[in-house]
Short mmCIF file of N, CA and C in Angstrom, two decimals:
data_model
loop_
_atom_site.label_atom_id
_atom_site.label_comp_id
_atom_site.label_asym_id
_atom_site.label_seq_id
_atom_site.Cartn_x
_atom_site.Cartn_y
_atom_site.Cartn_z
N MET A 1 14.97 -6.91 11.78
CA MET A 1 14.77 -6.68 10.84
C MET A 1 15.85 -6.09 10.02
N SER A 2 16.59 -6.39 9.45
CA SER A 2 17.85 -5.56 8.78
C SER A 2 17.31 -4.43 8.12
N THR A 3 17.81 -3.49 7.45
CA THR A 3 17.56 -2.27 6.46
C THR A 3 18.88 -2.12 5.89
N GLU A 4 19.75 -3.05 5.84
CA GLU A 4 20.71 -2.63 4.94
C GLU A 4 20.69 -3.53 4.26
N PHE A 5 20.83 -3.48 2.60
CA PHE A 5 20.61 -3.98 1.57
C PHE A 5 20.98 -3.40 0.39
N ASN A 6 22.34 -4.12 -0.31
CA ASN A 6 22.54 -3.22 -1.41
C ASN A 6 21.65 -4.01 -2.90
N VAL A 7 20.86 -3.22 -2.90
CA VAL A 7 19.67 -3.38 -4.30
C VAL A 7 20.64 -3.64 -5.36
N GLU A 8 21.67 -2.69 -5.84
CA GLU A 8 21.81 -2.59 -6.69
C GLU A 8 23.41 -4.00 -7.03
N ALA A 9 23.62 -4.06 -6.45
CA ALA A 9 24.90 -5.27 -6.40
C ALA A 9 23.70 -6.71 -6.19
N ALA A 10 22.83 -6.53 -5.65
CA ALA A 10 21.66 -7.76 -5.70
C ALA A 10 21.01 -7.88 -7.12
N PHE A 11 20.69 -6.68 -7.48
CA PHE A 11 19.96 -6.73 -8.96
C PHE A 11 21.01 -7.19 -10.14
N ALA A 12 21.94 -6.35 -9.90
CA ALA A 12 23.28 -7.35 -11.11
C ALA A 12 23.31 -8.82 -11.22
N LYS A 13 22.95 -9.44 -10.03
CA LYS A 13 23.35 -10.54 -10.29
C LYS A 13 21.86 -11.63 -10.73
N LEU A 14 20.76 -10.67 -10.71
CA LEU A 14 19.50 -11.50 -11.18
C LEU A 14 19.23 -11.46 -12.33
N THR A 15 18.99 -13.01 -12.97
CA THR A 15 18.68 -13.02 -14.14
C THR A 15 17.08 -13.31 -14.55
N THR A 16 16.40 -12.81 -15.79
CA THR A 16 15.93 -12.66 -16.10
C THR A 16 14.47 -13.40 -15.82
N GLN A 17 15.18 -14.77 -15.85
CA GLN A 17 13.86 -15.42 -15.05
C GLN A 17 13.82 -15.62 -13.20
N HIS A 18 15.00 -14.59 -12.38
CA HIS A 18 14.40 -14.56 -11.27
C HIS A 18 13.73 -13.43 -11.07
N LYS A 19 14.26 -12.15 -12.18
CA LYS A 19 13.09 -11.26 -12.07
C LYS A 19 11.97 -11.37 -12.45
N ILE A 20 11.44 -12.08 -13.05
CA ILE A 20 10.02 -12.61 -13.19
C ILE A 20 9.70 -13.54 -11.86
N ARG A 21 10.42 -14.33 -11.24
CA ARG A 21 9.84 -14.78 -10.26
C ARG A 21 9.84 -13.85 -9.04
N LEU A 22 10.39 -12.07 -8.90
CA LEU A 22 10.09 -11.68 -8.22
C LEU A 22 8.93 -10.68 -8.38
N LEU A 23 8.07 -10.99 -9.32
CA LEU A 23 6.61 -10.55 -9.51
C LEU A 23 5.31 -11.14 -9.13
N SER A 24 5.89 -12.51 -8.68
CA SER A 24 4.81 -13.09 -7.90
C SER A 24 4.88 -13.78 -6.25
N GLY A 25 3.91 -13.84 -5.78
CA GLY A 25 4.21 -14.49 -4.67
C GLY A 25 4.83 -15.82 -4.36
N CYS A 26 5.16 -16.41 -3.33
CA CYS A 26 5.73 -17.69 -2.83
C CYS A 26 4.72 -18.36 -2.80
N ASP A 27 4.86 -19.43 -3.69
CA ASP A 27 3.77 -20.54 -2.81
C ASP A 27 3.49 -21.56 -1.88
N SER A 28 4.56 -21.32 -1.27
CA SER A 28 4.61 -22.12 0.37
C SER A 28 4.13 -20.77 1.46
N GLU A 29 4.21 -19.80 0.93
CA GLU A 29 4.27 -18.64 1.97
C GLU A 29 3.35 -17.39 1.46
N TRP A 30 2.17 -17.35 2.23
CA TRP A 30 1.14 -16.15 1.81
C TRP A 30 1.99 -14.73 2.39
N TRP A 31 1.40 -13.98 1.65
CA TRP A 31 2.08 -12.45 1.80
C TRP A 31 3.92 -12.63 1.50
N HIS A 32 4.41 -13.21 0.58
CA HIS A 32 6.25 -13.23 0.62
C HIS A 32 6.22 -13.38 -1.08
N THR A 33 7.42 -12.53 -0.70
CA THR A 33 7.57 -12.87 -2.45
C THR A 33 8.74 -13.91 -2.19
N GLU A 34 9.51 -14.97 -3.33
CA GLU A 34 10.08 -16.03 -3.52
C GLU A 34 11.51 -15.13 -2.97
N ALA A 35 12.01 -15.91 -2.19
CA ALA A 35 13.71 -16.17 -2.00
C ALA A 35 14.67 -16.23 -3.01
N ILE A 36 15.59 -15.72 -3.56
CA ILE A 36 16.41 -15.81 -4.86
C ILE A 36 17.97 -16.05 -4.04
N PRO A 37 18.26 -17.12 -3.10
CA PRO A 37 19.61 -17.44 -2.18
C PRO A 37 20.60 -17.10 -3.47
N GLU A 38 20.82 -17.64 -4.47
CA GLU A 38 21.71 -17.51 -5.51
C GLU A 38 22.13 -15.63 -5.75
N ALA A 39 20.97 -14.73 -5.81
CA ALA A 39 21.58 -13.72 -5.90
C ALA A 39 21.73 -12.49 -4.48
N GLY A 40 21.30 -13.45 -3.22
CA GLY A 40 21.46 -12.67 -2.13
C GLY A 40 20.28 -12.40 -1.46
N VAL A 41 18.94 -12.50 -2.02
CA VAL A 41 17.58 -11.85 -1.97
C VAL A 41 16.61 -12.85 -1.26
N PRO A 42 16.41 -12.05 0.00
CA PRO A 42 15.45 -12.70 1.20
C PRO A 42 14.25 -12.94 0.73
N PRO A 43 13.53 -13.54 1.30
CA PRO A 43 11.73 -13.22 0.65
C PRO A 43 11.43 -11.78 1.38
N VAL A 44 10.59 -11.31 1.09
CA VAL A 44 9.99 -10.06 1.34
C VAL A 44 8.39 -10.46 1.84
N ARG A 45 8.42 -9.95 3.28
CA ARG A 45 7.13 -10.21 3.50
C ARG A 45 6.14 -9.13 3.73
N MET A 46 5.06 -9.27 3.13
CA MET A 46 3.84 -8.31 3.33
C MET A 46 2.51 -8.49 3.88
N SER A 47 1.98 -7.15 4.08
CA SER A 47 0.60 -7.76 5.03
C SER A 47 -0.27 -6.47 4.37
N ASP A 48 -1.37 -6.90 4.17
CA ASP A 48 -2.35 -6.16 4.38
C ASP A 48 -2.31 -4.78 5.77
N GLY A 49 -3.07 -3.68 5.03
CA GLY A 49 -3.17 -2.68 6.39
C GLY A 49 -3.63 -1.33 6.12
N PRO A 50 -4.35 -0.63 5.58
CA PRO A 50 -4.95 0.44 5.61
C PRO A 50 -4.90 0.90 6.66
N ASN A 51 -5.60 0.60 8.01
CA ASN A 51 -6.20 0.44 9.35
C ASN A 51 -5.55 -0.47 10.59
N GLY A 52 -4.61 -1.29 10.05
CA GLY A 52 -3.93 -2.04 11.28
C GLY A 52 -3.11 -2.78 10.26
N VAL A 53 -2.08 -3.43 10.89
CA VAL A 53 -1.04 -4.31 10.15
C VAL A 53 -1.90 -5.86 10.36
N ARG A 54 -2.15 -6.60 9.32
CA ARG A 54 -3.05 -7.76 9.53
C ARG A 54 -1.95 -8.98 10.03
N GLY A 55 -1.24 -9.09 9.27
CA GLY A 55 -0.08 -9.79 9.54
C GLY A 55 -0.39 -10.88 8.18
N THR A 56 0.32 -12.68 8.82
CA THR A 56 0.18 -13.11 7.72
C THR A 56 -0.93 -14.34 7.97
N GLN A 57 -1.52 -14.10 8.46
CA GLN A 57 -3.03 -14.87 8.46
C GLN A 57 -4.35 -14.49 8.43
N PHE A 58 -5.21 -14.79 7.69
CA PHE A 58 -6.33 -14.82 7.39
C PHE A 58 -7.12 -14.62 8.88
N PHE A 59 -7.34 -15.40 9.31
CA PHE A 59 -7.96 -16.02 10.79
C PHE A 59 -7.09 -16.19 11.95
N ASN A 60 -7.41 -15.75 13.32
CA ASN A 60 -6.81 -16.07 14.10
C ASN A 60 -5.03 -15.78 14.07
N GLY A 61 -4.53 -14.59 13.61
CA GLY A 61 -3.69 -14.40 13.63
C GLY A 61 -3.14 -13.54 14.79
N VAL A 62 -1.69 -12.76 14.58
CA VAL A 62 -1.48 -11.68 16.28
C VAL A 62 -2.36 -10.94 15.72
N PRO A 63 -3.05 -10.85 17.33
CA PRO A 63 -3.54 -9.25 16.64
C PRO A 63 -3.48 -7.95 16.57
N SER A 64 -4.50 -7.18 15.77
CA SER A 64 -3.17 -6.05 15.39
C SER A 64 -3.81 -4.92 16.19
N SER A 65 -3.52 -3.66 16.17
CA SER A 65 -4.18 -2.31 16.65
C SER A 65 -4.95 -2.30 15.63
N CYS A 66 -6.37 -1.40 15.78
CA CYS A 66 -6.79 -1.20 14.65
C CYS A 66 -7.12 0.27 14.84
N PHE A 67 -6.79 1.05 13.47
CA PHE A 67 -7.11 2.99 13.62
C PHE A 67 -8.28 3.19 13.09
N PRO A 68 -8.67 4.42 12.87
CA PRO A 68 -9.45 4.86 12.38
C PRO A 68 -9.19 4.26 10.38
N SER A 69 -10.67 4.09 10.44
CA SER A 69 -10.64 3.98 8.58
C SER A 69 -9.99 5.41 8.12
N SER A 70 -9.22 4.61 6.58
CA SER A 70 -8.75 6.07 6.12
C SER A 70 -9.72 7.04 6.19
N ILE A 71 -11.04 6.78 5.51
CA ILE A 71 -11.96 8.19 5.55
C ILE A 71 -11.57 8.76 6.62
N GLY A 72 -11.91 8.23 7.81
CA GLY A 72 -12.19 9.00 9.19
C GLY A 72 -10.62 9.43 9.70
N LEU A 73 -9.86 9.21 9.20
CA LEU A 73 -8.40 10.11 9.08
C LEU A 73 -8.23 10.73 7.97
N GLY A 74 -8.87 11.26 7.07
CA GLY A 74 -8.93 12.34 6.19
C GLY A 74 -9.87 12.91 6.42
N SER A 75 -10.95 12.58 7.03
CA SER A 75 -11.95 13.68 7.50
C SER A 75 -11.25 14.79 8.51
N SER A 76 -10.29 14.43 9.57
CA SER A 76 -9.94 14.88 10.29
C SER A 76 -9.04 16.28 9.43
N PHE A 77 -8.66 16.37 8.49
CA PHE A 77 -7.68 17.29 7.86
C PHE A 77 -6.68 17.56 8.52
N ASP A 78 -5.81 16.87 8.99
CA ASP A 78 -4.72 16.70 10.07
C ASP A 78 -3.48 15.93 9.46
N ASN A 79 -2.68 16.29 9.01
CA ASN A 79 -1.57 15.87 8.11
C ASN A 79 -0.55 15.36 9.29
N GLU A 80 -0.51 16.19 10.59
CA GLU A 80 0.00 15.47 11.50
C GLU A 80 -0.23 14.55 12.28
N LEU A 81 -1.68 14.26 12.45
CA LEU A 81 -1.92 12.93 12.78
C LEU A 81 -2.09 11.72 11.75
N ALA A 82 -2.21 11.92 10.46
CA ALA A 82 -1.63 10.87 9.43
C ALA A 82 0.10 10.26 9.54
N LEU A 83 0.76 11.32 9.86
CA LEU A 83 1.93 10.87 10.37
C LEU A 83 2.11 10.30 11.35
N THR A 84 1.66 10.31 12.36
CA THR A 84 1.42 9.56 13.51
C THR A 84 1.01 8.00 13.48
N VAL A 85 0.02 7.92 12.58
CA VAL A 85 -0.85 6.79 12.40
C VAL A 85 0.12 6.02 11.90
N GLY A 86 0.99 6.88 10.37
CA GLY A 86 1.64 6.05 9.87
C GLY A 86 2.90 5.44 10.58
N LYS A 87 3.88 6.21 11.47
CA LYS A 87 4.45 5.72 12.29
C LYS A 87 4.05 4.59 13.11
N ALA A 88 3.11 4.64 13.72
CA ALA A 88 2.47 3.91 14.36
C ALA A 88 2.59 2.34 13.83
N LEU A 89 1.71 2.63 12.66
CA LEU A 89 1.90 1.28 12.05
C LEU A 89 2.91 0.84 11.23
N GLY A 90 3.74 1.55 10.83
CA GLY A 90 5.18 1.09 10.67
C GLY A 90 6.21 0.27 11.77
N ASP A 91 5.55 1.05 13.17
CA ASP A 91 6.41 0.15 14.34
C ASP A 91 5.79 -1.28 14.36
N GLU A 92 4.40 -1.23 13.95
CA GLU A 92 3.47 -2.85 14.16
C GLU A 92 4.22 -3.30 13.15
N ALA A 93 4.39 -2.95 11.75
CA ALA A 93 4.67 -3.79 10.48
C ALA A 93 6.22 -4.15 10.98
N ARG A 94 7.36 -3.56 11.96
CA ARG A 94 8.30 -4.35 12.18
C ARG A 94 8.08 -5.18 12.67
N VAL A 95 7.27 -4.95 14.03
CA VAL A 95 7.11 -6.24 15.24
C VAL A 95 7.09 -7.36 14.46
N LYS A 96 5.71 -6.95 13.43
CA LYS A 96 5.27 -8.75 12.82
C LYS A 96 5.97 -8.66 11.67
N GLY A 97 7.57 -8.30 11.40
CA GLY A 97 8.64 -8.72 10.53
C GLY A 97 8.10 -8.38 9.04
N CYS A 98 7.10 -7.64 9.04
CA CYS A 98 6.83 -7.00 7.68
C CYS A 98 7.86 -5.93 7.26
N HIS A 99 8.01 -5.92 5.79
CA HIS A 99 8.88 -5.16 4.88
C HIS A 99 8.33 -4.25 3.87
N ILE A 100 7.06 -4.45 3.80
CA ILE A 100 6.37 -3.88 2.97
C ILE A 100 4.57 -3.97 3.55
N LEU A 101 3.84 -2.74 3.70
CA LEU A 101 2.60 -2.77 4.16
C LEU A 101 1.54 -2.23 2.57
N LEU A 102 0.78 -2.82 2.51
CA LEU A 102 -0.04 -3.24 1.61
C LEU A 102 -1.09 -1.75 1.53
N ALA A 103 -0.50 -0.32 1.77
CA ALA A 103 -1.46 0.69 2.32
C ALA A 103 -0.52 1.64 1.86
N PRO A 104 -1.30 2.89 1.69
CA PRO A 104 -2.51 3.22 1.78
C PRO A 104 -3.08 2.90 0.55
N THR A 105 -4.66 3.29 0.51
CA THR A 105 -5.57 3.28 -0.52
C THR A 105 -5.79 4.62 -1.04
N VAL A 106 -5.43 5.19 -2.29
CA VAL A 106 -4.89 6.13 -2.62
C VAL A 106 -5.93 6.56 -3.91
N ASN A 107 -6.57 5.94 -4.09
CA ASN A 107 -7.95 6.17 -5.34
C ASN A 107 -9.18 6.88 -4.70
N THR A 108 -9.03 8.01 -5.52
CA THR A 108 -9.86 9.23 -5.29
C THR A 108 -11.50 8.51 -5.36
N GLN A 109 -12.20 8.10 -4.41
CA GLN A 109 -13.78 8.22 -4.60
C GLN A 109 -15.01 9.07 -5.51
N ARG A 110 -15.65 8.16 -6.32
CA ARG A 110 -16.28 9.30 -7.38
C ARG A 110 -17.44 8.79 -6.82
N SER A 111 -18.17 7.66 -6.52
CA SER A 111 -19.36 7.21 -6.02
C SER A 111 -19.20 6.77 -4.42
N PRO A 112 -20.29 6.84 -3.79
CA PRO A 112 -20.55 6.29 -2.40
C PRO A 112 -21.20 4.80 -2.19
N LEU A 113 -21.15 4.47 -3.98
CA LEU A 113 -21.73 3.04 -4.24
C LEU A 113 -20.32 2.01 -4.19
N ASP A 114 -19.62 2.61 -4.15
CA ASP A 114 -18.02 1.69 -4.04
C ASP A 114 -18.07 1.09 -2.38
N GLY A 115 -18.09 -0.20 -2.94
CA GLY A 115 -18.01 -0.48 -1.43
C GLY A 115 -16.97 -0.40 -0.37
N ARG A 116 -15.98 -0.09 -1.11
CA ARG A 116 -14.44 0.14 -0.34
C ARG A 116 -14.05 1.64 -0.12
N GLY A 117 -14.91 2.53 -0.42
CA GLY A 117 -14.90 3.79 -0.21
C GLY A 117 -14.05 4.27 0.95
N PHE A 118 -14.50 3.64 2.35
CA PHE A 118 -13.74 3.50 3.36
C PHE A 118 -12.21 3.42 3.82
N GLU A 119 -11.55 2.74 2.70
CA GLU A 119 -10.67 2.53 2.54
C GLU A 119 -9.30 3.85 2.06
N SER A 120 -10.53 4.99 1.58
CA SER A 120 -9.46 6.21 0.60
C SER A 120 -9.37 7.23 1.74
N PHE A 121 -9.06 8.24 1.64
CA PHE A 121 -8.80 9.92 2.66
C PHE A 121 -9.91 10.17 2.36
N SER A 122 -10.20 10.32 1.11
CA SER A 122 -11.23 11.69 0.54
C SER A 122 -11.73 11.07 -0.87
N GLU A 123 -12.49 12.36 -1.08
CA GLU A 123 -13.04 12.27 -2.24
C GLU A 123 -12.50 13.47 -2.75
N ASP A 124 -11.75 14.42 -1.97
CA ASP A 124 -11.34 15.91 -2.60
C ASP A 124 -9.60 14.96 -3.26
N PRO A 125 -9.28 15.23 -4.38
CA PRO A 125 -7.68 14.64 -4.42
C PRO A 125 -7.09 15.52 -3.84
N HIS A 126 -7.05 16.58 -3.42
CA HIS A 126 -5.51 17.66 -2.85
C HIS A 126 -5.81 16.79 -1.48
N LEU A 127 -6.67 16.86 -0.77
CA LEU A 127 -6.54 16.26 0.46
C LEU A 127 -6.50 14.76 0.65
N ASN A 128 -6.84 14.41 -0.37
CA ASN A 128 -6.61 12.84 -0.47
C ASN A 128 -4.78 12.70 -0.33
N GLY A 129 -4.31 13.53 -1.54
CA GLY A 129 -2.84 12.95 -1.94
C GLY A 129 -2.05 13.69 -0.73
N THR A 130 -2.33 14.79 0.27
CA THR A 130 -1.56 15.27 1.23
C THR A 130 -1.67 14.42 2.26
N ILE A 131 -3.06 14.21 2.67
CA ILE A 131 -3.05 13.03 3.97
C ILE A 131 -2.25 11.66 3.51
N ALA A 132 -2.20 11.19 2.55
CA ALA A 132 -1.87 9.94 1.60
C ALA A 132 0.01 9.94 2.17
N ALA A 133 0.52 11.19 1.47
CA ALA A 133 1.99 12.06 1.68
C ALA A 133 2.79 11.78 3.30
N SER A 134 1.61 12.10 4.06
CA SER A 134 1.68 12.13 5.53
C SER A 134 2.10 10.44 5.77
N TYR A 135 0.71 9.71 5.67
CA TYR A 135 0.92 8.83 6.28
C TYR A 135 1.75 7.87 5.41
N ILE A 136 2.34 7.95 4.61
CA ILE A 136 3.55 7.20 4.11
C ILE A 136 4.65 7.19 4.32
N ASN A 137 4.84 8.86 4.47
CA ASN A 137 6.28 9.33 5.11
C ASN A 137 6.19 8.82 6.61
N GLY A 138 5.04 8.47 7.47
CA GLY A 138 4.99 7.94 8.62
C GLY A 138 5.91 6.37 8.61
N VAL A 139 4.98 5.83 7.91
CA VAL A 139 5.25 3.95 7.65
C VAL A 139 6.75 4.08 7.64
N GLN A 140 6.93 5.05 6.43
CA GLN A 140 8.51 4.57 5.39
C GLN A 140 9.52 5.02 6.89
N SER A 141 9.34 6.10 7.81
CA SER A 141 10.07 6.19 8.36
C SER A 141 10.89 5.61 9.29
N LYS A 142 9.97 4.25 9.82
CA LYS A 142 10.29 3.29 10.69
C LYS A 142 11.02 2.21 9.34
N GLY A 143 11.41 2.41 8.47
CA GLY A 143 12.44 1.44 7.72
C GLY A 143 10.96 0.48 6.89
N VAL A 144 9.83 0.59 6.81
CA VAL A 144 9.07 -0.26 6.21
C VAL A 144 8.38 0.65 4.84
N GLY A 145 8.25 -0.04 3.59
CA GLY A 145 7.86 0.37 2.72
C GLY A 145 6.49 0.36 2.63
N ALA A 146 5.99 1.65 2.09
CA ALA A 146 4.39 2.01 2.09
C ALA A 146 4.03 1.40 0.34
N THR A 147 3.21 0.72 0.10
CA THR A 147 2.80 0.38 -1.35
C THR A 147 1.27 1.17 -1.73
N ILE A 148 0.86 2.19 -2.02
CA ILE A 148 -0.21 2.70 -2.61
C ILE A 148 -0.61 1.56 -3.39
N LYS A 149 -2.05 1.25 -3.18
CA LYS A 149 -3.07 0.38 -3.85
C LYS A 149 -4.34 1.00 -3.91
N HIS A 150 -5.39 -0.04 -5.15
CA HIS A 150 -5.98 0.36 -5.61
C HIS A 150 -5.98 2.39 -6.75
N PHE A 151 -5.10 1.75 -7.93
CA PHE A 151 -4.86 2.75 -7.93
C PHE A 151 -5.76 3.36 -9.05
N VAL A 152 -5.31 4.87 -9.50
CA VAL A 152 -6.40 5.62 -10.51
C VAL A 152 -7.28 5.14 -11.03
N ALA A 153 -8.31 5.39 -10.94
CA ALA A 153 -9.90 5.13 -11.67
C ALA A 153 -9.98 4.03 -11.30
N SER A 154 -9.82 2.91 -10.27
CA SER A 154 -10.08 1.71 -10.14
C SER A 154 -11.42 1.23 -9.57
N ASP A 155 -12.26 2.56 -9.58
CA ASP A 155 -13.76 2.38 -9.62
C ASP A 155 -14.55 2.68 -11.21
N GLN A 156 -15.39 2.42 -10.95
CA GLN A 156 -16.29 2.26 -12.15
C GLN A 156 -17.50 3.30 -11.97
N ASP A 157 -18.05 3.77 -13.08
CA ASP A 157 -19.40 4.32 -13.39
C ASP A 157 -19.54 4.26 -14.76
N LEU A 158 -20.83 4.32 -14.94
CA LEU A 158 -21.26 4.18 -16.19
C LEU A 158 -21.21 5.24 -17.17
N ASN A 159 -20.64 6.73 -16.97
CA ASN A 159 -20.49 7.79 -17.85
C ASN A 159 -18.76 8.12 -17.79
N SER A 160 -18.17 7.42 -17.37
CA SER A 160 -16.65 8.15 -17.22
C SER A 160 -16.08 7.89 -18.40
N ALA A 161 -16.47 7.28 -19.43
CA ALA A 161 -15.70 6.74 -20.40
C ALA A 161 -15.16 8.00 -21.37
N LYS A 162 -16.09 8.23 -21.34
CA LYS A 162 -16.77 9.87 -22.50
C LYS A 162 -15.67 11.14 -22.02
N ASN A 163 -15.28 10.98 -20.58
CA ASN A 163 -14.77 12.01 -19.95
C ASN A 163 -13.32 11.63 -19.31
N ILE A 164 -12.93 10.77 -19.53
CA ILE A 164 -12.02 10.03 -18.80
C ILE A 164 -10.62 11.04 -19.05
N PHE A 165 -10.08 11.46 -19.84
CA PHE A 165 -9.24 12.30 -20.08
C PHE A 165 -8.78 13.37 -19.22
N LEU A 166 -9.84 14.11 -19.19
CA LEU A 166 -10.39 15.39 -18.44
C LEU A 166 -10.14 14.92 -17.19
N SER A 167 -11.06 13.72 -16.11
CA SER A 167 -11.05 13.54 -15.01
C SER A 167 -10.09 13.02 -14.74
N LEU A 168 -8.85 12.37 -15.64
CA LEU A 168 -7.64 11.70 -15.00
C LEU A 168 -6.75 13.07 -14.89
N SER A 169 -6.81 14.12 -15.60
CA SER A 169 -6.14 15.19 -15.62
C SER A 169 -6.20 16.25 -14.89
N VAL A 170 -7.63 16.26 -14.56
CA VAL A 170 -7.84 17.52 -13.58
C VAL A 170 -7.94 16.67 -12.09
N TYR A 171 -8.81 15.44 -12.35
CA TYR A 171 -9.26 15.12 -10.87
C TYR A 171 -8.18 14.07 -10.43
N LEU A 172 -8.60 13.02 -11.12
CA LEU A 172 -7.90 11.76 -10.73
C LEU A 172 -6.52 11.09 -10.54
N LEU A 173 -5.63 11.85 -11.41
CA LEU A 173 -4.10 11.64 -11.21
C LEU A 173 -3.66 12.91 -10.01
N LEU A 174 -4.28 13.77 -9.23
CA LEU A 174 -3.90 14.70 -8.52
C LEU A 174 -3.36 14.33 -7.34
N PRO A 175 -4.02 13.01 -6.72
CA PRO A 175 -3.31 12.78 -5.48
C PRO A 175 -1.96 11.88 -5.73
N PHE A 176 -1.68 11.47 -6.85
CA PHE A 176 -0.47 10.54 -7.16
C PHE A 176 0.72 11.49 -7.35
#
């Protein structure tokens, strides 16, 4: 997987229609963007993977390493460990030809009732952000992009609307 690509030169060749096509996936290939050959833009392969690089198939794909869930990693309070896990995920992503890992989840969990809480590092915004930064630095040190997902306030609770600005500024935006 080559890491050399002149983004500015390719972007200058893209029409508005090309740019719009890059916002969606490729119809014939799960987990890929469309190639734009006339601008020299290859398809970009992504993979889900907060705790392992899934690959491009939902079932019976290439086996993946399985790392501890993000909440377990956050519970270690160990930025070096998060960096090491990120590097290992970056290596595995490269082996699978993945350009972008759709991870980590950095939404700060506010309720144990959210079924995806295990994908976040912590309910503490500072810890969440520092562990996420180490994880991301590890992945990206291997030439693989890390994409933060399940952005701020993607969970819900009934009483959050009246205090959303205070919650956002003091608590929810801190990890980002």
